[in-house]
Short mmCIF file of C-alpha atoms and ligand atoms in Angstrom, two decimals:
data_model
loop_
_atom_site.label_atom_id
_atom_site.label_comp_id
_atom_site.label_asym_id
_atom_site.label_seq_id
_atom_site.Cartn_x
_atom_site.Cartn_y
_atom_site.Cartn_z
CA MET D 1 80.62 85.08 83.13
CA ALA D 2 80.42 82.46 85.86
CA THR D 3 79.19 83.28 89.37
CA ASP D 4 81.86 83.35 92.05
CA ASN D 5 81.40 79.80 93.24
CA ASN D 6 81.18 78.57 89.67
CA ARG D 7 84.25 80.59 88.89
CA PHE D 8 86.13 78.86 91.72
CA GLN D 9 85.05 75.46 90.38
CA ALA D 10 86.04 76.54 86.87
CA ILE D 11 89.53 77.48 88.13
CA ILE D 12 89.89 74.10 89.86
CA SER D 13 88.89 72.26 86.67
CA HIS D 14 91.20 74.42 84.59
CA CYS D 15 94.11 73.64 86.93
CA LYS D 16 93.54 69.94 86.40
CA GLU D 17 92.90 70.08 82.66
CA TYR D 18 96.00 72.14 81.90
CA GLY D 19 98.53 70.43 84.17
CA PHE D 20 98.70 72.90 87.05
CA ILE D 21 97.34 71.03 90.07
CA PHE D 22 96.14 67.46 90.58
CA GLN D 23 94.53 65.74 93.52
CA SER D 24 97.23 63.70 95.29
CA SER D 25 97.16 59.93 94.61
CA GLU D 26 94.17 60.43 92.37
CA ILE D 27 94.28 56.88 90.99
CA TYR D 28 93.50 55.69 94.54
CA ASP D 29 90.62 58.18 94.82
CA GLY D 30 92.85 60.89 96.22
CA LEU D 31 93.96 62.00 99.65
CA SER D 32 91.90 64.72 101.16
CA ALA D 33 93.46 68.21 101.35
CA VAL D 34 96.70 67.03 99.69
CA TYR D 35 97.59 68.14 96.16
CA ASP D 36 100.31 67.60 93.58
CA TYR D 37 101.59 70.29 91.25
CA GLY D 38 101.82 69.29 87.62
CA GLN D 39 104.17 70.45 84.90
CA TRP D 40 102.92 74.05 84.71
CA GLY D 41 101.79 74.40 88.32
CA SER D 42 105.24 73.50 89.58
CA GLU D 43 106.82 76.09 87.25
CA LEU D 44 104.39 78.76 88.45
CA LYS D 45 104.98 77.82 92.08
CA LYS D 46 108.74 77.89 91.60
CA ASN D 47 108.56 81.30 89.91
CA ILE D 48 106.53 82.73 92.80
CA ARG D 49 108.92 81.20 95.34
CA ASP D 50 111.94 82.61 93.47
CA TYR D 51 110.31 86.02 93.20
CA TRP D 52 109.63 86.09 96.95
CA TRP D 53 113.13 84.82 97.72
CA LYS D 54 114.76 87.46 95.54
CA SER D 55 112.62 90.25 96.97
CA MET D 56 113.52 89.19 100.51
CA THR D 57 117.20 88.29 100.23
CA GLN D 58 118.72 89.90 97.13
CA MET D 59 116.73 93.12 97.55
CA HIS D 60 117.41 93.48 101.29
CA GLU D 61 121.08 93.56 102.22
CA ASN D 62 120.26 92.66 105.81
CA ILE D 63 118.22 89.51 105.07
CA VAL D 64 119.76 86.10 104.41
CA GLY D 65 118.10 82.79 103.64
CA ILE D 66 118.42 79.32 105.14
CA ASP D 67 117.03 75.87 104.44
CA ALA D 68 116.38 74.04 107.72
CA ALA D 69 115.24 70.42 108.03
CA ILE D 70 111.58 69.51 108.39
CA PHE D 71 112.32 67.22 111.33
CA MET D 72 113.43 69.03 114.44
CA HIS D 73 114.25 67.97 117.97
CA PRO D 74 110.91 67.33 119.72
CA THR D 75 111.74 69.80 122.48
CA THR D 76 111.57 72.55 119.84
CA TRP D 77 107.79 72.16 119.76
CA LYS D 78 107.49 71.99 123.53
CA ALA D 79 109.50 75.22 123.79
CA SER D 80 107.60 76.99 121.02
CA GLY D 81 104.29 76.19 122.71
CA HIS D 82 102.94 74.13 119.82
CA VAL D 83 102.64 70.90 121.85
CA ASP D 84 100.41 72.62 124.41
CA ASN D 85 98.75 75.37 122.43
CA PHE D 86 98.67 74.62 118.71
CA SER D 87 95.10 73.53 118.72
CA ASP D 88 91.78 74.78 117.53
CA PRO D 89 88.36 74.59 119.08
CA MET D 90 86.44 71.89 117.24
CA ILE D 91 82.91 70.63 117.29
CA ASP D 92 81.52 67.33 115.97
CA ASN D 93 78.16 66.68 114.45
CA LYS D 94 76.73 63.64 116.27
CA ASP D 95 74.79 62.39 113.26
CA SER D 96 77.40 62.63 110.48
CA LYS D 97 80.40 62.30 112.86
CA LYS D 98 81.96 65.13 110.86
CA ARG D 99 84.30 67.42 112.75
CA TYR D 100 84.47 71.18 112.14
CA ARG D 101 86.71 73.97 113.27
CA VAL D 102 84.35 76.24 115.17
CA ASP D 103 85.54 79.48 113.54
CA HIS D 104 85.26 77.97 110.05
CA LEU D 105 81.75 76.74 110.73
CA ILE D 106 80.63 80.17 111.87
CA GLU D 107 82.50 81.94 109.06
CA ALA D 108 80.73 79.73 106.52
CA LYS D 109 77.40 80.84 107.99
CA ALA D 110 78.52 84.48 107.76
CA ASP D 111 79.47 83.96 104.09
CA GLU D 112 76.01 82.50 103.50
CA LEU D 113 74.36 85.53 105.12
CA GLU D 114 76.51 87.93 103.11
CA LEU D 115 75.64 86.15 99.87
CA ALA D 116 71.97 86.50 100.80
CA GLY D 117 72.48 90.27 101.09
CA LYS D 118 72.48 90.27 104.92
CA LYS D 119 75.87 91.89 105.40
CA ALA D 120 75.05 93.56 108.72
CA GLU D 121 73.93 90.23 110.21
CA ALA D 122 77.06 88.54 108.90
CA ASP D 123 79.30 91.23 110.43
CA ALA D 124 77.48 91.00 113.76
CA LEU D 125 77.89 87.22 113.80
CA LEU D 126 81.64 87.48 113.12
CA ALA D 127 82.08 90.20 115.73
CA GLU D 128 80.32 88.06 118.33
CA MET D 129 82.44 85.05 117.35
CA ASP D 130 85.67 87.06 117.73
CA LYS D 131 84.56 88.21 121.19
CA LEU D 132 83.83 84.67 122.34
CA LEU D 133 87.05 83.26 120.83
CA VAL D 134 89.12 85.88 122.62
CA ALA D 135 87.42 84.95 125.89
CA ASN D 136 87.81 81.17 125.19
CA ASP D 137 84.10 81.00 125.92
CA TYR D 138 83.22 77.60 124.43
CA ASP D 139 79.72 77.47 125.92
CA GLY D 140 79.04 80.87 124.36
CA LEU D 141 80.36 79.68 120.99
CA LYS D 142 78.16 76.59 121.08
CA LYS D 143 75.16 78.75 121.92
CA LEU D 144 76.07 81.05 119.01
CA ILE D 145 76.09 78.04 116.66
CA GLU D 146 72.73 76.86 117.99
CA ASP D 147 71.10 80.31 118.03
CA ASN D 148 72.09 80.83 114.40
CA LYS D 149 70.74 77.39 113.48
CA ILE D 150 74.06 76.38 111.93
CA LYS D 151 73.72 72.92 110.45
CA CYS D 152 76.20 70.22 109.42
CA ALA D 153 76.67 70.22 105.63
CA VAL D 154 76.59 66.41 105.58
CA SER D 155 73.77 65.40 107.92
CA GLY D 156 71.85 68.66 107.72
CA THR D 157 71.26 68.57 111.49
CA GLY D 158 72.24 70.85 114.36
CA ASN D 159 72.99 67.93 116.69
CA TRP D 160 76.38 69.11 118.02
CA THR D 161 78.84 67.80 120.63
CA GLU D 162 80.52 70.09 123.15
CA ILE D 163 83.42 72.15 121.80
CA ARG D 164 86.90 70.69 122.42
CA GLN D 165 90.51 71.51 121.52
CA PHE D 166 92.47 69.36 119.02
CA ASN D 167 96.19 69.63 118.31
CA LEU D 168 96.99 70.14 114.65
CA MET D 169 100.50 68.65 114.58
CA PHE D 170 101.27 65.35 112.83
CA SER D 171 103.61 63.08 114.76
CA THR D 172 105.74 60.16 113.68
CA GLN D 173 108.49 57.94 115.10
CA LEU D 174 112.20 58.57 114.67
CA GLY D 175 114.26 55.36 114.93
CA SER D 176 113.57 51.87 113.66
CA VAL D 177 113.10 49.88 116.88
CA SER D 178 109.91 50.90 118.58
CA GLU D 179 111.37 50.87 122.12
CA GLU D 180 114.14 53.23 121.05
CA ALA D 181 112.02 55.37 118.83
CA SER D 182 111.09 58.84 119.92
CA GLU D 183 108.05 60.75 118.85
CA ILE D 184 108.81 63.65 116.58
CA TYR D 185 106.60 66.08 114.71
CA LEU D 186 106.31 67.22 111.15
CA ARG D 187 106.85 70.96 111.48
CA PRO D 188 103.61 72.95 111.50
CA GLU D 189 105.50 76.14 110.54
CA THR D 190 108.94 76.78 109.09
CA ALA D 191 109.64 79.61 111.54
CA GLN D 192 111.11 77.43 114.30
CA GLY D 193 113.93 76.30 111.98
CA ILE D 194 114.89 79.96 111.81
CA PHE D 195 114.67 80.57 115.57
CA VAL D 196 116.87 77.61 116.51
CA ASN D 197 119.47 78.80 113.96
CA PHE D 198 119.34 82.42 115.04
CA LEU D 199 122.78 82.40 116.69
CA ASN D 200 124.38 80.23 113.99
CA VAL D 201 123.39 82.70 111.31
CA GLN D 202 124.00 85.83 113.36
CA LYS D 203 127.52 84.74 114.29
CA THR D 204 128.67 83.14 111.03
CA GLY D 205 127.09 85.91 108.95
CA ARG D 206 128.26 88.66 111.36
CA MET D 207 124.73 90.02 111.14
CA LYS D 208 123.87 93.24 112.91
CA ILE D 209 120.42 93.98 114.27
CA PRO D 210 118.07 94.74 112.61
CA PHE D 211 118.42 91.75 110.31
CA GLY D 212 116.25 89.01 108.89
CA ILE D 213 116.39 85.30 108.11
CA ALA D 214 114.17 83.97 105.34
CA GLN D 215 113.13 80.44 104.53
CA THR D 216 110.74 78.58 102.27
CA GLY D 217 109.59 75.03 102.82
CA LYS D 218 106.92 72.50 103.62
CA ALA D 219 104.75 72.66 106.72
CA PHE D 220 102.15 70.15 107.88
CA ARG D 221 98.90 70.59 109.78
CA ASN D 222 96.18 68.10 110.44
CA GLU D 223 93.51 70.48 109.27
CA ILE D 224 90.05 69.33 110.16
CA VAL D 225 88.21 71.31 107.55
CA ALA D 226 89.71 69.93 104.39
CA ARG D 227 88.12 71.76 101.50
CA GLN D 228 88.68 74.84 99.37
CA PHE D 229 91.31 73.24 97.11
CA VAL D 230 94.89 74.42 97.79
CA PHE D 231 93.63 77.15 100.10
CA ARG D 232 93.66 74.80 103.08
CA MET D 233 95.92 71.80 102.81
CA ARG D 234 97.42 69.30 105.20
CA GLU D 235 100.83 69.53 103.51
CA PHE D 236 101.63 72.99 102.23
CA GLU D 237 104.49 75.37 101.69
CA GLN D 238 105.30 78.54 103.57
CA MET D 239 107.62 81.45 102.78
CA GLU D 240 108.58 83.00 106.09
CA MET D 241 110.93 85.70 107.25
CA GLN D 242 111.85 86.49 110.84
CA PHE D 243 113.16 90.00 111.32
CA PHE D 244 115.17 90.48 114.52
CA VAL D 245 114.94 93.92 116.10
CA ARG D 246 115.93 95.83 119.21
CA PRO D 247 113.25 95.52 121.96
CA GLY D 248 111.04 98.60 121.99
CA THR D 249 111.32 99.13 118.22
CA GLN D 250 108.93 96.32 117.28
CA LYS D 251 105.94 98.60 116.64
CA GLU D 252 107.70 100.64 113.96
CA TRP D 253 109.14 97.52 112.32
CA TYR D 254 105.72 95.89 112.36
CA GLU D 255 104.33 98.91 110.46
CA TYR D 256 107.33 98.85 108.12
CA TRP D 257 106.77 95.19 107.20
CA LYS D 258 103.03 95.65 106.78
CA GLU D 259 103.72 98.33 104.18
CA GLU D 260 106.62 96.46 102.57
CA ARG D 261 104.62 93.27 102.17
CA MET D 262 101.61 95.09 100.73
CA LYS D 263 103.96 96.66 98.15
CA TRP D 264 105.12 93.16 97.21
CA HIS D 265 101.55 92.01 96.73
CA LEU D 266 100.77 95.02 94.55
CA SER D 267 103.88 94.28 92.48
CA LEU D 268 102.11 91.11 91.32
CA GLY D 269 99.89 93.39 89.26
CA ILE D 270 96.87 92.75 91.49
CA PRO D 271 94.84 95.91 92.14
CA LYS D 272 94.73 97.47 95.60
CA GLU D 273 91.01 96.94 96.09
CA LYS D 274 91.47 93.18 95.89
CA TYR D 275 93.47 93.28 99.15
CA ARG D 276 92.71 94.30 102.68
CA PHE D 277 94.38 94.12 106.09
CA HIS D 278 92.58 92.23 108.81
CA ASP D 279 93.76 92.83 112.39
CA HIS D 280 93.60 89.77 114.62
CA ALA D 281 91.02 90.03 117.38
CA LYS D 282 92.47 86.99 119.15
CA LEU D 283 96.24 87.07 119.16
CA ALA D 284 98.22 83.83 118.86
CA PHE D 285 99.95 82.77 122.05
CA TYR D 286 103.25 84.31 120.91
CA ALA D 287 102.14 87.67 119.44
CA ASP D 288 101.71 91.26 120.71
CA ALA D 289 100.27 92.48 117.39
CA ALA D 290 99.17 90.60 114.29
CA CYS D 291 97.30 91.09 111.07
CA ASP D 292 96.58 89.24 107.88
CA ILE D 293 96.78 90.39 104.30
CA GLU D 294 93.59 89.11 102.74
CA TYR D 295 92.87 88.72 99.05
CA ASN D 296 89.40 88.69 97.53
CA PHE D 297 89.33 85.09 96.23
CA PRO D 298 86.27 83.88 94.29
CA ILE D 299 85.28 82.42 97.68
CA GLY D 300 85.57 85.83 99.37
CA PHE D 301 88.26 87.76 101.24
CA LYS D 302 90.65 85.24 102.83
CA GLU D 303 94.09 85.28 104.44
CA VAL D 304 97.13 84.91 102.21
CA GLU D 305 99.80 86.23 104.53
CA GLY D 306 100.22 86.87 108.24
CA ILE D 307 102.38 89.61 109.74
CA HIS D 308 103.09 88.98 113.40
CA SER D 309 104.96 90.83 116.09
CA ARG D 310 106.16 87.75 117.99
CA THR D 311 108.00 89.64 120.78
CA ASP D 312 110.97 87.71 122.24
CA TYR D 313 108.67 84.77 122.97
CA ASP D 314 110.30 82.14 120.77
CA LEU D 315 113.95 82.98 121.46
CA SER D 316 113.27 83.27 125.21
CA LYS D 317 111.55 79.90 125.25
CA HIS D 318 114.39 78.26 123.30
CA GLN D 319 116.86 79.80 125.74
CA GLU D 320 114.85 78.41 128.65
CA TYR D 321 114.47 74.89 127.22
CA SER D 322 117.92 74.52 125.62
CA LYS D 323 119.80 76.36 128.38
CA LYS D 324 121.75 78.11 125.60
CA LYS D 325 121.94 81.88 125.59
CA MET D 326 119.94 83.41 122.75
CA GLN D 327 121.27 86.89 123.35
CA TYR D 328 122.71 89.48 121.06
CA PHE D 329 125.27 92.08 122.02
CA ASP D 330 124.24 95.44 120.58
CA SER D 331 127.46 97.43 120.38
CA GLU D 332 125.60 100.63 119.50
CA ILE D 333 123.93 100.75 122.91
CA ASN D 334 126.38 98.49 124.71
CA GLN D 335 123.70 96.05 125.81
CA ASN D 336 122.90 92.36 125.69
CA TYR D 337 119.34 91.42 124.93
CA ILE D 338 117.08 88.80 123.39
CA PRO D 339 115.87 90.36 120.14
CA TYR D 340 112.22 90.94 119.35
CA VAL D 341 110.87 89.48 116.14
CA ILE D 342 108.57 90.64 113.38
CA GLU D 343 107.50 87.76 111.21
CA THR D 344 106.10 87.81 107.70
CA SER D 345 104.55 84.46 106.80
CA ILE D 346 102.95 83.81 103.45
CA GLY D 347 101.50 80.56 102.14
CA LEU D 348 103.00 79.65 98.77
CA ASP D 349 100.02 77.51 97.74
CA ARG D 350 97.60 80.28 98.64
CA THR D 351 99.70 82.68 96.59
CA VAL D 352 99.54 80.29 93.63
CA LEU D 353 95.76 80.19 94.05
CA MET D 354 95.62 83.97 94.34
CA VAL D 355 97.67 84.47 91.14
CA LEU D 356 95.52 81.92 89.29
CA SER D 357 92.27 83.45 90.59
CA GLU D 358 93.37 86.87 89.43
CA ALA D 359 94.63 85.59 86.08
CA TYR D 360 91.73 83.34 85.10
CA THR D 361 89.70 85.12 82.44
CA GLU D 362 86.87 83.87 80.25
CA GLU D 363 86.60 86.03 77.13
CA ASP D 364 83.78 86.14 74.64
CA LEU D 365 85.34 86.77 71.21
CA SER D 366 82.18 86.28 69.16
CA THR D 367 81.66 88.37 66.05
CA ALA D 368 78.63 88.80 63.83
CA GLU D 369 79.97 85.95 61.71
CA LYS D 370 80.88 83.38 64.35
CA GLN D 371 80.72 82.46 67.99
CA ASP D 372 84.08 82.26 69.70
CA SER D 373 85.55 82.41 73.19
CA ARG D 374 88.77 81.71 75.00
CA VAL D 375 90.03 81.05 78.51
CA VAL D 376 93.23 82.93 79.16
CA LEU D 377 95.44 83.05 82.23
CA LYS D 378 96.72 86.61 82.44
CA ILE D 379 99.61 85.66 84.71
CA PRO D 380 102.29 88.39 85.09
CA PRO D 381 105.04 87.47 82.60
CA LYS D 382 107.66 87.24 85.36
CA LEU D 383 105.61 84.45 87.02
CA ALA D 384 104.26 82.67 83.92
CA PRO D 385 105.30 78.99 83.64
CA ILE D 386 106.38 79.45 80.01
CA LYS D 387 107.54 82.81 78.73
CA LEU D 388 107.73 82.17 75.02
CA ALA D 389 106.11 79.72 72.61
CA VAL D 390 107.99 79.16 69.35
CA LEU D 391 105.60 78.04 66.61
CA PRO D 392 106.57 77.30 63.00
CA LEU D 393 103.47 77.94 60.88
CA VAL D 394 103.96 74.66 58.99
CA LYS D 395 106.11 71.59 59.57
CA LYS D 396 108.08 72.00 56.32
CA ASP D 397 109.91 74.44 54.04
CA GLY D 398 112.74 74.90 56.56
CA LEU D 399 110.48 76.68 59.09
CA PRO D 400 111.03 74.15 61.93
CA GLU D 401 114.80 74.60 61.48
CA ILE D 402 114.55 78.37 61.92
CA ALA D 403 112.26 77.85 64.92
CA ARG D 404 114.82 75.50 66.48
CA GLU D 405 117.52 78.14 66.07
CA ILE D 406 115.32 80.63 67.93
CA MET D 407 114.70 78.04 70.66
CA ASP D 408 118.45 77.51 71.01
CA ASP D 409 119.01 81.24 71.30
CA CYS D 410 116.37 81.69 74.02
CA LYS D 411 116.01 78.53 76.07
CA ALA D 412 119.06 79.07 78.26
CA HIS D 413 117.62 82.45 79.30
CA PHE D 414 113.97 81.66 80.00
CA ARG D 415 111.45 78.82 79.70
CA CYS D 416 110.40 78.30 76.08
CA PHE D 417 107.99 75.86 74.48
CA TYR D 418 108.19 74.49 70.95
CA GLU D 419 105.15 73.22 69.11
CA GLU D 420 104.46 72.47 65.47
CA LYS D 421 101.23 70.38 65.64
CA ASP D 422 97.71 71.69 64.89
CA THR D 423 96.51 74.96 63.41
CA ILE D 424 98.13 78.13 64.66
CA GLY D 425 94.80 79.21 66.19
CA LYS D 426 94.59 76.06 68.32
CA ARG D 427 98.20 76.44 69.41
CA TYR D 428 97.58 80.06 70.47
CA ARG D 429 94.57 78.97 72.52
CA ARG D 430 96.56 76.28 74.31
CA MET D 431 99.24 78.83 75.17
CA ASP D 432 96.55 81.28 76.39
CA ALA D 433 95.17 78.58 78.67
CA ILE D 434 98.50 78.10 80.44
CA GLY D 435 99.32 81.80 80.52
CA THR D 436 102.20 82.05 78.02
CA PRO D 437 102.63 85.81 77.49
CA PHE D 438 104.37 85.67 74.09
CA CYS D 439 103.99 83.43 71.05
CA ILE D 440 106.11 83.84 67.95
CA THR D 441 105.24 82.38 64.61
CA ILE D 442 107.79 81.58 61.93
CA ASP D 443 106.42 81.72 58.39
CA LYS D 444 107.52 82.10 54.78
CA GLN D 445 108.31 85.76 55.24
CA THR D 446 110.78 84.84 58.01
CA LYS D 447 112.91 83.14 55.37
CA GLU D 448 112.81 86.27 53.24
CA ASP D 449 113.42 89.07 55.72
CA GLY D 450 114.24 87.42 59.08
CA THR D 451 111.12 88.74 60.82
CA VAL D 452 108.58 86.77 62.86
CA THR D 453 105.05 87.45 64.09
CA ILE D 454 104.89 88.10 67.81
CA ARG D 455 101.49 87.66 69.44
CA TYR D 456 100.73 89.21 72.81
CA ARG D 457 98.58 87.01 75.03
CA ASP D 458 96.41 89.64 76.75
CA THR D 459 95.57 91.82 73.77
CA MET D 460 96.03 89.14 71.08
CA GLN D 461 97.73 91.90 69.11
CA GLN D 462 100.23 90.71 66.53
CA ASP D 463 103.34 92.57 65.36
CA ARG D 464 106.15 91.80 63.03
CA ILE D 465 109.62 92.00 64.62
CA PRO D 466 113.12 90.87 63.60
CA ALA D 467 113.86 87.40 65.04
CA THR D 468 117.07 88.83 66.48
CA GLN D 469 115.02 91.03 68.86
CA ILE D 470 112.91 88.26 70.42
CA ARG D 471 115.20 87.41 73.31
CA GLU D 472 115.69 91.01 74.39
CA LEU D 473 111.99 91.81 74.15
CA VAL D 474 110.92 88.87 76.32
CA GLN D 475 113.67 89.54 78.85
CA LYS D 476 112.46 93.11 79.25
CA TYR D 477 109.07 91.85 80.44
CA ILE D 478 110.14 89.11 82.80
CA VAL D 479 112.47 90.85 85.24
N1 GAP P 501 104.76 81.11 111.42
C1 GAP P 501 103.49 81.70 111.51
C2 GAP P 501 102.44 80.94 110.86
O1 GAP P 501 102.62 79.80 110.50
P1 GAP P 501 99.95 81.10 110.07
O2 GAP P 501 99.07 82.31 109.96
O3 GAP P 501 99.46 79.92 110.82
O4 GAP P 501 101.30 81.65 110.71
C3 GAP P 501 100.98 81.52 107.73
O5 GAP P 501 100.37 80.64 108.62
C4 GAP P 501 100.47 81.34 106.33
O6 GAP P 501 100.58 79.97 105.95
C5 GAP P 501 98.98 81.66 106.18
O7 GAP P 501 98.79 83.03 105.95
C6 GAP P 501 98.61 80.83 104.96
O8 GAP P 501 98.91 81.54 103.77
C7 GAP P 501 99.53 79.64 105.06
N2 GAP P 501 98.78 78.48 105.60
C8 GAP P 501 98.50 78.21 106.89
N3 GAP P 501 97.81 77.08 107.00
C9 GAP P 501 97.64 76.62 105.74
C10 GAP P 501 97.02 75.46 105.17
N4 GAP P 501 96.44 74.54 105.93
N5 GAP P 501 97.03 75.31 103.82
C11 GAP P 501 97.62 76.22 103.03
N6 GAP P 501 98.24 77.32 103.51
C12 GAP P 501 98.26 77.51 104.84
#
């Protein structure tokens, strides 16, 4: 079995080889921290997005979804604080000219210490970093980097600049004539599209507090540290939900959503010990409480989702800047107020990576007679790109025709894949590699008694079942 870093590299290679994720514009040598989803990656991503969407909207009567534009009026970002505050402390290496986010640089050193068995030192380093970040003590952070002899990965030197803040938003021009054009931003989070539509949705949907608005969509950040595959991208997708509550009740709703979101994560079939909560030491400029749900990736425990108690910060700011009232009349207590907000914000790409990391399995199937192995993606059937592979044993004797009938019966209900080339063993392996939970084989006996062989991906067990039961059986597993 590969070591963790090797395992991460093996997952990245697997994603490319089997059509999940490609480097963007690869033929031009790629664009750093930007990725394209291939034929199976896009299916997996869509299935995760749909699963999240259903669990938020369909399963909660008081949550509705929207789809706001990526471009927003530039004042949105002034009001939200992103123009002034959405920046990270950065440091440059004078020799390589490479720029690093200070927290990432120190975290990488802590990872190194932990890998070397120095967990206590790693924890102390992170605790000190948190303290200095909270205090915005940049001199202290630089000293911490120097004292720990943290070096640039490119130049290998510790020749650092002072620490400075850099804004992470991308900007572009709206309008064709430069004099008339105004600077607008690519949204760095989807949440603001929800805030500016708060009253539209509340009024037209006659929503009563507490209620939520959910949205999925692209977000853009000019990330300085551009590595770790789809974990940290410059163009990525978020799945966010803002839950509007009565002021004073935010603490209990924060706890409620922490629990609810953890349940969702566990419903992906990932064991509890692979997750942990991490409370934020330094709160974002809009939050009064915040934590992350972290998953134990092959590169260590890292954030997948943030849960933030955002107070009435955003709505109050939009009220101030737009001069439009953002208030809600609560008939139960006969009061007008600006609602408080609990936000759940999960990265779709990180969830894809989490599901793939959990699913990726190298199995040694060697016997005394022969060496054998397989790579199988044990993706939960409800998320798998393809649910059923339909495989006639041979390309003749009427077997393809029966297989086509089965395809016609199933393909309107779930994603199926038909293949008649190569040995059955090779076809099974290809389906294992993309995580197809069920393969059925049509053979001579099918013509005699109408049964097929069903092969289960994870156990490789094979059973004989009537062809008429296939659809129902698969459907049972994918809800
Ligand atoms: N609206 C709140 C917000 O955007 P965040 O913690 O900055 O909060 C939420 O982002 C989630 O978005 C993160 O937990 C992560 O999963 C995902 N995310 C953030 N930056 C990302 C990036 N550069 N690449 C991929 N995913 C990212």
